[in-house]
XYZ file of C-alpha atoms in Angstrom:
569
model
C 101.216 47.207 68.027
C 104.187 45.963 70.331
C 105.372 43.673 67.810
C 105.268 47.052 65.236
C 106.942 49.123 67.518
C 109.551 46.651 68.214
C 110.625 45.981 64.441
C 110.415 49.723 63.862
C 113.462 49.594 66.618
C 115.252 47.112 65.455
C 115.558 48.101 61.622
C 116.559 51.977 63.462
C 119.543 49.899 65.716
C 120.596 48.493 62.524
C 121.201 51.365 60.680
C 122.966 53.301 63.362
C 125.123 50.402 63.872
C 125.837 50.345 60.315
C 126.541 54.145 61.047
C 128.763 53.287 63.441
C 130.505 50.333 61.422
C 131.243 52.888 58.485
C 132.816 55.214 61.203
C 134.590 52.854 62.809
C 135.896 51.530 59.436
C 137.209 54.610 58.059
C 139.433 55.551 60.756
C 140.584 51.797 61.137
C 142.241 52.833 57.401
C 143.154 55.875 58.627
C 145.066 53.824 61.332
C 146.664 51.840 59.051
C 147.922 53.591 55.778
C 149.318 56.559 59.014
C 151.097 53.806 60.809
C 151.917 50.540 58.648
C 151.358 51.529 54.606
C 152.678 54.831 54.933
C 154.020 56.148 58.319
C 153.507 59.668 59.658
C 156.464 59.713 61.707
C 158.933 59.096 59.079
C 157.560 62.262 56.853
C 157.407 64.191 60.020
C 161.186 63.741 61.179
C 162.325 64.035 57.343
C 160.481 67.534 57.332
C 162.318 68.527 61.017
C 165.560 67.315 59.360
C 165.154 70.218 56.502
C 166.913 73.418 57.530
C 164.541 75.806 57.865
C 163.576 78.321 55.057
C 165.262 81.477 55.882
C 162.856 84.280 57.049
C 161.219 86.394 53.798
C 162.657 90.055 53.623
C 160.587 93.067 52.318
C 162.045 94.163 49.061
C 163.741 97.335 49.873
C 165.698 99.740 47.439
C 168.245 99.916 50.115
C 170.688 97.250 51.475
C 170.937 97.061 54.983
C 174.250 97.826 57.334
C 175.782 95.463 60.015
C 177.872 95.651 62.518
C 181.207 92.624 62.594
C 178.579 90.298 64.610
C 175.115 90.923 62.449
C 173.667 93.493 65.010
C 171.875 95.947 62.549
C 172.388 99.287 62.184
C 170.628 100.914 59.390
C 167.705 99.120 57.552
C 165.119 100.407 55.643
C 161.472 99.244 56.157
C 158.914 99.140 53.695
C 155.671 101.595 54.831
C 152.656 103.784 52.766
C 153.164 107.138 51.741
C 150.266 109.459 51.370
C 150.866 111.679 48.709
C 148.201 114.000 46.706
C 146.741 115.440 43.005
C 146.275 118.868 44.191
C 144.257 119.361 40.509
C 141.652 116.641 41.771
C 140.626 118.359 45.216
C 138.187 120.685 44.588
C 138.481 122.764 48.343
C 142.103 122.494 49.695
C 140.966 123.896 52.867
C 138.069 121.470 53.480
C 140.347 118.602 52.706
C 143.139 119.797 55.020
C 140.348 120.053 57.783
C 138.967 116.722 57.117
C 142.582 114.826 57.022
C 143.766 116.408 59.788
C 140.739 114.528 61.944
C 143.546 111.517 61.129
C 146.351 113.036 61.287
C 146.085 115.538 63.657
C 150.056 116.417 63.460
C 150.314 117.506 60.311
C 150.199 122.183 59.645
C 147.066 122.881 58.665
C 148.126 125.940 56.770
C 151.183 124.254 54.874
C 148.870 121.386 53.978
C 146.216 123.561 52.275
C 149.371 124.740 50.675
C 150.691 121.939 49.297
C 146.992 120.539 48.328
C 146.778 123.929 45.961
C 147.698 124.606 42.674
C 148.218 123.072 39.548
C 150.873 120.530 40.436
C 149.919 116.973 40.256
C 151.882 115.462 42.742
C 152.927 116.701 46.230
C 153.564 114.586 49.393
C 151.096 114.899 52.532
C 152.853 112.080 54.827
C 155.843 109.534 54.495
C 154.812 107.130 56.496
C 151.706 105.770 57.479
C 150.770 102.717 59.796
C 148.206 100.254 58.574
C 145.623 101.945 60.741
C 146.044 105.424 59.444
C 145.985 104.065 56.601
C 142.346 103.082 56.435
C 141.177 106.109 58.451
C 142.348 108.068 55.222
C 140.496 105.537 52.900
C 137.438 106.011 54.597
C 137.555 109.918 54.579
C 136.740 109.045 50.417
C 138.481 112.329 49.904
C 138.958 112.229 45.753
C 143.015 113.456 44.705
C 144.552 111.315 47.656
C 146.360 108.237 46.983
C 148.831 105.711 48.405
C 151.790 104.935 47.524
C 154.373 102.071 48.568
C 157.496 103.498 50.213
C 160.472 102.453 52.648
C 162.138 104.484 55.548
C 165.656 104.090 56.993
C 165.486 103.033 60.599
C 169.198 103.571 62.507
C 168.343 100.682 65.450
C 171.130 101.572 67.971
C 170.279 105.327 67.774
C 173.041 107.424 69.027
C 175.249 104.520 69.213
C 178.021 105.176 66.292
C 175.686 107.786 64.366
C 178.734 109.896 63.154
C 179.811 106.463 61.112
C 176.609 105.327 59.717
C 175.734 109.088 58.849
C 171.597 109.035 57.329
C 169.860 109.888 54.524
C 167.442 112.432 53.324
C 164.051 112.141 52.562
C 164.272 110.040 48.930
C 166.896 107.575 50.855
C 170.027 108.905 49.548
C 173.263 109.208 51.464
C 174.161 112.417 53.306
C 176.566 111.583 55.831
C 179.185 108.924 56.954
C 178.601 105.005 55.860
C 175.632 105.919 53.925
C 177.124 108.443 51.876
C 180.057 106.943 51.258
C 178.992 103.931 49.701
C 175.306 105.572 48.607
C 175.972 103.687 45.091
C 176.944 100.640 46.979
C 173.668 100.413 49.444
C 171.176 101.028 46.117
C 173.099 98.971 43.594
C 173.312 95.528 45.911
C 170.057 96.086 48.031
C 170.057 92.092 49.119
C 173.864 91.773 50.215
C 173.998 93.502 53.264
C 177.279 96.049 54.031
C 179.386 94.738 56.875
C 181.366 96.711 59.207
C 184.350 96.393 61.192
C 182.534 97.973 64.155
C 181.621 95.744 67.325
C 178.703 97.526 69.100
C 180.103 95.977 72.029
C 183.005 97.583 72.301
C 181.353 101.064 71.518
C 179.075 101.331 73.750
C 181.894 100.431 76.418
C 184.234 103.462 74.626
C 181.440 105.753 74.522
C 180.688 105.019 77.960
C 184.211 105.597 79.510
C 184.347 108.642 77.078
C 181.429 110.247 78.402
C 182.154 109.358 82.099
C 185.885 111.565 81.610
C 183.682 114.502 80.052
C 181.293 114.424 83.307
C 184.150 114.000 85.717
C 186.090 117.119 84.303
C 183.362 118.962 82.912
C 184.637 119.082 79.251
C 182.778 120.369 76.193
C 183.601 117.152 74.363
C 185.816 113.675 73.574
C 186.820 111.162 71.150
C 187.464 107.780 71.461
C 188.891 104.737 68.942
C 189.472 101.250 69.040
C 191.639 99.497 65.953
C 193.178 96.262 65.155
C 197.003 96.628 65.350
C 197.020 93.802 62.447
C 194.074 95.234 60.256
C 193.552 98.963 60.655
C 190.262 97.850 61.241
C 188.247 100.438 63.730
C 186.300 98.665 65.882
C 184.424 101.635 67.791
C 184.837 105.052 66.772
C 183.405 107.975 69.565
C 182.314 111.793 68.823
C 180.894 113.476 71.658
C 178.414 114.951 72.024
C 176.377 112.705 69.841
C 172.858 112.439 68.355
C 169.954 110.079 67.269
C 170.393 108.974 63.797
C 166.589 108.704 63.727
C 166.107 112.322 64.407
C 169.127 113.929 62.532
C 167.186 116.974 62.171
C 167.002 118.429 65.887
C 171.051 117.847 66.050
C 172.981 120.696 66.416
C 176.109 121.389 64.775
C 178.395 120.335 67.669
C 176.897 117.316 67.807
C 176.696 116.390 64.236
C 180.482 117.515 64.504
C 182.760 114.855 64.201
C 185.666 114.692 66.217
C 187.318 112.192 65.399
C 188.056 112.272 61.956
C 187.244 115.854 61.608
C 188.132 117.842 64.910
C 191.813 118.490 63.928
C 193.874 119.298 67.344
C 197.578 119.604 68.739
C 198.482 116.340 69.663
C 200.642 117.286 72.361
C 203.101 115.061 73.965
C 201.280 111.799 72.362
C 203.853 112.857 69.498
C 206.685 112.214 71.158
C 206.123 108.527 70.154
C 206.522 109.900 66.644
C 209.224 111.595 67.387
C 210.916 109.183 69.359
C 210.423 106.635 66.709
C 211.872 108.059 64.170
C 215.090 109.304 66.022
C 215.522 105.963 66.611
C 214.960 104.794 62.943
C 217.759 107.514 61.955
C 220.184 106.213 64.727
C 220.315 109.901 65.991
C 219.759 108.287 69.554
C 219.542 104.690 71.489
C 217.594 103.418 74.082
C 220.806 104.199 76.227
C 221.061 107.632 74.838
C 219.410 110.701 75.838
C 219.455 114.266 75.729
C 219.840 117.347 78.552
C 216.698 118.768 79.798
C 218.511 121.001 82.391
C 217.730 124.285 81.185
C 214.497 125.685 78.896
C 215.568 126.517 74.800
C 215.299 129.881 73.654
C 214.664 130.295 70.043
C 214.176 134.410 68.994
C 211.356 135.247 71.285
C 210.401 131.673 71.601
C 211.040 129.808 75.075
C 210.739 126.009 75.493
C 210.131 124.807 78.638
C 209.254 121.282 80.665
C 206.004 121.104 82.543
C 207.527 120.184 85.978
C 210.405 118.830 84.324
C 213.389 117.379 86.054
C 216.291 119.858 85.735
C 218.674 116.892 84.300
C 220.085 114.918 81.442
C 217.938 111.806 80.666
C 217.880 108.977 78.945
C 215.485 107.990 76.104
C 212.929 106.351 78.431
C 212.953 108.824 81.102
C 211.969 111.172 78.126
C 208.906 109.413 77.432
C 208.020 108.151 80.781
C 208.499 111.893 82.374
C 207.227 113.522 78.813
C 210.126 115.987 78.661
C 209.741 118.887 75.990
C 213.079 120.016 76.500
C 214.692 116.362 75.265
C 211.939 115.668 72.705
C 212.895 119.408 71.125
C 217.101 118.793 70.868
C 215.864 114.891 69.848
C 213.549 116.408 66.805
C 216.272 118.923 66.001
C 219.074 116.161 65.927
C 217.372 114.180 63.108
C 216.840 117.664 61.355
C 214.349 119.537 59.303
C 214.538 117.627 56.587
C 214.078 114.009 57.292
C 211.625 114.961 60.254
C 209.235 116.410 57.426
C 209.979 113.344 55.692
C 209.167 111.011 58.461
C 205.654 112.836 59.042
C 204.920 112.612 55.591
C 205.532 108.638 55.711
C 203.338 107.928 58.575
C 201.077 109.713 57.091
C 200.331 113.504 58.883
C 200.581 115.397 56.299
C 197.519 114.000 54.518
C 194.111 112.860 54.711
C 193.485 109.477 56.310
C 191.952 107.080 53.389
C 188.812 106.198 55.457
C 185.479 105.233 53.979
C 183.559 107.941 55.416
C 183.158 111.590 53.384
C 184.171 113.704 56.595
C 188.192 113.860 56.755
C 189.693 116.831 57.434
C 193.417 117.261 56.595
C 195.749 118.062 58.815
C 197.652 121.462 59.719
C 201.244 121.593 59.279
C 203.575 124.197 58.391
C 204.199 125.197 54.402
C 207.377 122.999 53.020
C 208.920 126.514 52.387
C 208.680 128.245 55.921
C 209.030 124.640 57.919
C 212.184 125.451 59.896
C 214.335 124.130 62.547
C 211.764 125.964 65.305
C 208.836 124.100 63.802
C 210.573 120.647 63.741
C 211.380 121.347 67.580
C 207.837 122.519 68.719
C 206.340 119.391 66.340
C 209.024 117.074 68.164
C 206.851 117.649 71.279
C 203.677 117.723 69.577
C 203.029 121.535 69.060
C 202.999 123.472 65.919
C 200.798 120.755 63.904
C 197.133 119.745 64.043
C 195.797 116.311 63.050
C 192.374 114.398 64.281
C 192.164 112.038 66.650
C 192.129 109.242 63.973
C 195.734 110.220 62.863
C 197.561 109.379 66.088
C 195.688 106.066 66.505
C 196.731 105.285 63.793
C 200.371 106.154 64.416
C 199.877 104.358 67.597
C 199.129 100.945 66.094
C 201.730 101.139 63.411
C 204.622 101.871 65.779
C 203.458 98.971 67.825
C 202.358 96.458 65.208
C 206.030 95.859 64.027
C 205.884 99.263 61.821
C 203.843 99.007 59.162
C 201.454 102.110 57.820
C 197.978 100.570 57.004
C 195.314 103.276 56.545
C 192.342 102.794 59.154
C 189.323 101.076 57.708
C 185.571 101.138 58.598
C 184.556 97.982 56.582
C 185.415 93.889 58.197
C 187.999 92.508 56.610
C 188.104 88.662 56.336
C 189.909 86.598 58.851
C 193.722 85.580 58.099
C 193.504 87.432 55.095
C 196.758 90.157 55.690
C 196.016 93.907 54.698
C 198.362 95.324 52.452
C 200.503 98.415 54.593
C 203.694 100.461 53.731
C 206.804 99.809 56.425
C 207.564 103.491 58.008
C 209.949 102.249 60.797
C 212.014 98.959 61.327
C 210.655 95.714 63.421
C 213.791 96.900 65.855
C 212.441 100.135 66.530
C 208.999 98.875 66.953
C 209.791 96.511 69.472
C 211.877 99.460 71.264
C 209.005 101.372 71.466
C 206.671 99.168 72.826
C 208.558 98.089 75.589
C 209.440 102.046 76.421
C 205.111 102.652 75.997
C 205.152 100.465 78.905
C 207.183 101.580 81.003
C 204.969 105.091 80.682
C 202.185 103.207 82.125
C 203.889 101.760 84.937
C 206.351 104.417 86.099
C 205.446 107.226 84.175
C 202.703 109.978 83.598
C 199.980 107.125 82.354
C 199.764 105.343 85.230
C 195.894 105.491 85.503
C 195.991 103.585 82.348
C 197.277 100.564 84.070
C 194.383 97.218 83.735
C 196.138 94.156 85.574
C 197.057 91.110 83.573
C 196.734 93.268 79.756
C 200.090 94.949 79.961
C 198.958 98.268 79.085
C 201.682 100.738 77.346
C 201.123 103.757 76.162
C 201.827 108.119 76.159
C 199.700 110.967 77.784
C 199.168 114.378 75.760
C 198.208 117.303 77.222
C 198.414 120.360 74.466
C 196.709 123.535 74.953
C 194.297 124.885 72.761
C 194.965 128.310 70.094
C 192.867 131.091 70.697
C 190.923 133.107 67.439
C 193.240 135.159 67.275
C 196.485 132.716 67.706
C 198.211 132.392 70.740
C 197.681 129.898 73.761
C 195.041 129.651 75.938
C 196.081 129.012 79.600
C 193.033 127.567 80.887
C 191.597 125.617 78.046
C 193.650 122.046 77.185
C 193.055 118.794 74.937
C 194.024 115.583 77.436
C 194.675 112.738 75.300
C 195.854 109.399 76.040
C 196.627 106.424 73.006
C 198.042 103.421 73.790
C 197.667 99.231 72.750
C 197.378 96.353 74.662
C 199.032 93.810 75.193
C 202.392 95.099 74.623
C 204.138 91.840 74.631
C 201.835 91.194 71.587
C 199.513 94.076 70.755
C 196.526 93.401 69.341
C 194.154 96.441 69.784
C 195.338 100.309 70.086
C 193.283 102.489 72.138
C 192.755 106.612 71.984
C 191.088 108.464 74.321
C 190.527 112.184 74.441
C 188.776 114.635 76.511
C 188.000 118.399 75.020
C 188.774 121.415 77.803
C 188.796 119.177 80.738
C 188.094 121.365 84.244
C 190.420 120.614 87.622
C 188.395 118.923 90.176
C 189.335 118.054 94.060
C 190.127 114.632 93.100
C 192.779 115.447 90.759
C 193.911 117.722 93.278
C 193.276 120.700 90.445
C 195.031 119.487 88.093
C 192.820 118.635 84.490
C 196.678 116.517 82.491
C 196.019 113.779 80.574
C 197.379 111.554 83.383
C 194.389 112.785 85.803
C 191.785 112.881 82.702
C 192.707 110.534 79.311
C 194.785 107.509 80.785
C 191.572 106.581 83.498
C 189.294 106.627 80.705
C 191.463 104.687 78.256
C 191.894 102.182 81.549
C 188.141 101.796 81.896
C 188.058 101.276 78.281
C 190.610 98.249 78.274
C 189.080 96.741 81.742
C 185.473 96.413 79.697
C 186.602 95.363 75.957
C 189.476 92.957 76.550
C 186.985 90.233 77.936
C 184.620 91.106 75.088
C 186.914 90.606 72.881
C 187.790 87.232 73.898
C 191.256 88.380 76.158
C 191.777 87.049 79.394
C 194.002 88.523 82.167
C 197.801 86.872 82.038
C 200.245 86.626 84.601
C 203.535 87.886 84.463
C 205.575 85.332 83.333
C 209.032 85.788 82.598
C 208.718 85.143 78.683
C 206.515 88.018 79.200
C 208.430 90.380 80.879
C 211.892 89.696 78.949
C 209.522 90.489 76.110
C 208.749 93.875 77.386
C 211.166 94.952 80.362
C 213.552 98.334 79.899
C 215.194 100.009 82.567
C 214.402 104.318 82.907
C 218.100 104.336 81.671
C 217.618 102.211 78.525
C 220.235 99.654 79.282
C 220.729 95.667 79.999
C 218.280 94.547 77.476
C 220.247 92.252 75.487
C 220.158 93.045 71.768
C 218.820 96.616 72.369
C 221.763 98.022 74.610
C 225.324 97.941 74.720
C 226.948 96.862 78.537
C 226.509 99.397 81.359
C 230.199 100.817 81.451
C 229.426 101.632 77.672
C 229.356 105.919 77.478
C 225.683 107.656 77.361
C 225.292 108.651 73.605
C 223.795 111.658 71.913
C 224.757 113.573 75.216
């Protein structure tokens, strides 16, 4: 029996190691073809070395809308819609009262409404989330169906919602970006739009924006950023704002775009303009000037300065001090003619060529009844409405060198020059810039100052009509544009605050010096590092580049020598 027992164990040991053998033996191949006939490694580090398949997009009827860097903002998302046959439901009321166990947000009267009649197609809900989605299955309710939809999503919300506009319920256009270039967006759904705005920068504008409206308690600003070079705007600011996701609960104001629709007196940030194009005409020289000693009565008109200095002065002092009094007899020398001439050129008579829908065009005075009062009152930035938009742009053509290009919304590829219409000489350019300077560091824009960027610039402080015409005393536009640096500008900046109030800091006053040129500072001080700028010392390649005395002389090239006669006197 022992004997039985022990052969019955020794055939079982055989077979498992047999087992065991076969086991063994097929991983031993294993071994082998993985590490000497055909090696894992090498398929595994020639798979790494593949890029990596890009990421598989949703088909969507809509293309999507970047910012210069890629950060999105407007994409549409593919969802359910729930849509019904009102002549398949049998009791509209039942079936309201059973969906609405799902969707609880939905009007139950308005959905018995539009599950009546004898339509056969009406939409209950636009969007539905996987979940709802098979709640609603399992209600079994016969006439509802699904259907595959997409929704536009605005990811930055507020941020820049008066450029990308929105779109109604089908996904077509209404407003800004998405209006504009509605054909665009539908036509090339897979190339994505690309913009010239850097979310960066304006979310630091609308910041510094909305910090000078809380300071002075105004109803409203506006705020751009633009290439010098490219006319490309790089943030564009309208406050108040909204959410681009919620369009509908925005109220007027806020849908109200400021900045390229908001047309305002442009107060004494036109006596760039003006002082640009005096010098264009040789009316004046930087060594010139004009007397500001007593106001200029015109018929019941009276000019006067705003705490003005009783004197002649020279062309800089005119900017830096923003005298009314010289920028009138300045306007007035070049004459009616060729100063409606010159704003037509730079482009303030007419619509800025933008690719959004909302431009407004500006308000000037009829060709026939334009006379020499106008041209005086426009000299110094009265008399004549334009937005925002319009004097930043003016700003960064007479500081790029003098060339017109018309302010763009979309990137524009690197080193590739824009094409632009010359309004004012590269001599008068360079004049300018250095005198913008000087306003920021002697004159009424010192606030605008930012160590090391060489700020220039020109306050505006213009006071509003009232319905009926007329001035209103205690209700103002403060405005501040200006570029940096002005050795070699590269970015113009405009700030603007709407009815600014006096506070005790400003000691009561509520002037663009108190209210626009801190702003536009605070703008500088946060972008200029963003954008890749660092703080410069003053060398003196740097200041030759941009120095001029208050009384326009001793810059070689610019002025004669100092025992030459004042001109235009």
């Amino acid at each position: 029996m022992r004997r039985a027992i022990l052969e019955r164990s020794r055939g079982r040991l055989v077979i498992a190691a047999l087992g065991f053998s076969g086991i063994f033996g097929v991983v031993a191949i294993k071994l082998a073809l993985a590490t000497v006939l055909n090696p894992i490694e090498a398929r595994r580090a020639v798979a790494l070395s593949r890029p990596p398949a890009p990421a598989a997009e949703a088909p969507v009827a809509r293309a999507t809308v970047v910012d210069r860097n890629g950060e999105i903002l407007a994409v549409s998302l593919p969802l359910t819609a729930l849509y019904a046959n009102p002549r398949q439901i049998a009791n509209a009321a039942e079936a309201a009262d059973r969906l609405r166990t799902v969707l609880p947000n939905l009007d139950r009267e308005r959905l018995i409404q539009r599950m009546s009649g004898d339509r056969q197609f009406a939409y209950i809900a636009r969007a539905l989330t996987p979940r709802e989605m098979s709640q609603v299955n399992a209600l079994g309710i016969p006439g509802l169906y699904f259907e595959e939809a997409e929704r536009r999503y605005f990811p930055q919300g507020r941020t820049a919602a008066h450029i990308i506009g929105g779109v109604d319920v089908d996904g077509h256009g209404i407003a800004g970006v998405e209006r504009f270039h509605d054909a665009r967006l539908r036509d090339q759904a897979n190339e994505r739009l690309r913009l010239s705005l850097d979310i960066r920068v304006q979310l630091a504008l609308r910041d510094a924006v909305q910090r000078g409206i809380t300071e002075f308690n105004g109803i409203g600003g506006a705020g751009v950023v633009m290439d010098v070079q490219t006319g490309e705007v790089l943030a564009m600011v309208s406050l108040p704002d909204y959410d681009a996701n919620d369009v509908g609960a925005a109220t007027t104001d806020q849908r109200f775009n400021r900045v390229t629709v908001g047309v305002y007196e442009p107060g004494s940030t036109f006596k760039l303009l003006t002082a640009s194009m005096a010098l264009d005409y040789g009316t004046v020289h930087p060594w010139g000037g004009y007397d500001a000693s007593r106001p200029i009565r015109v018929g019941r008109f009276t000019i006067n300065d705003y705490r003005g200095k009783g004197r002649w002065l020279a062309l800089p002092e005119i900017l830096a001090y923003s005298s009314n009094l010289a920028s009138a007899h300045m306007a007035a020398a070049v004459g009616v003619s060729r100063h409606r001439e010159f704003m037509q050129r730079m482009g303030m008579t007419s619509r800025l060529r933008i690719e959004i829908p909302e431009t407004a065009l500006p308000l000037v005075p009829p060709q026939r009844s334009w006379r020499e009062l106008n041209t005086m009152t426009i000299g110094f930035g009265h008399g004549m409405s334009v937005t925002p938009l319009h004097v930043a742009t003016a700003g960064a053509t007479i500081v790029n060198g003098g060339i017109l290009r018309q302010p763009t919304i979309l990137a524009q590829e690197p080193g590739v020059p824009r094409e632009g219409v010359r309004v004012i000489s590269e001599r008068t350019s360079d004049i300018m810039r250095r005198m913008m300077r000087l306003v920021v560091t002697d004159g009424s824009g010192r606030s605008a100052e930012v160590p090391g960027y060489f700020v220039g610039g020109k306050t505006g402080t213009a006071q509003k009509t009232g319905p009926r015409g007329g001035y209103l005393a205690d209700r103002r536009i403060a405005a501040f544009v200006g570029a940096f640096p002005m050795y070699a500008p590269r970015y113009a900046v405009y700030v603007m605050v709407d009815e600014p109030k006096p506070n005790a800091r400003s000691h009561g006053f509520a002037t663009a010096g108190w209210v626009a040129a801190p702003a536009a500072g605070m703008v500088i001080s946060r972008i200029a590092p963003i954008l890749g700028m660092l703080p410069e010392p003053a060398t003196p390649e740097i200041t030759r580049a941009i120095a001029m005395p208050m009384n326009g002389r001793g810059i070689p090239g610019l002025a004669p020598a100092p025992s030459a006669a004042p001109a235009a006197r």
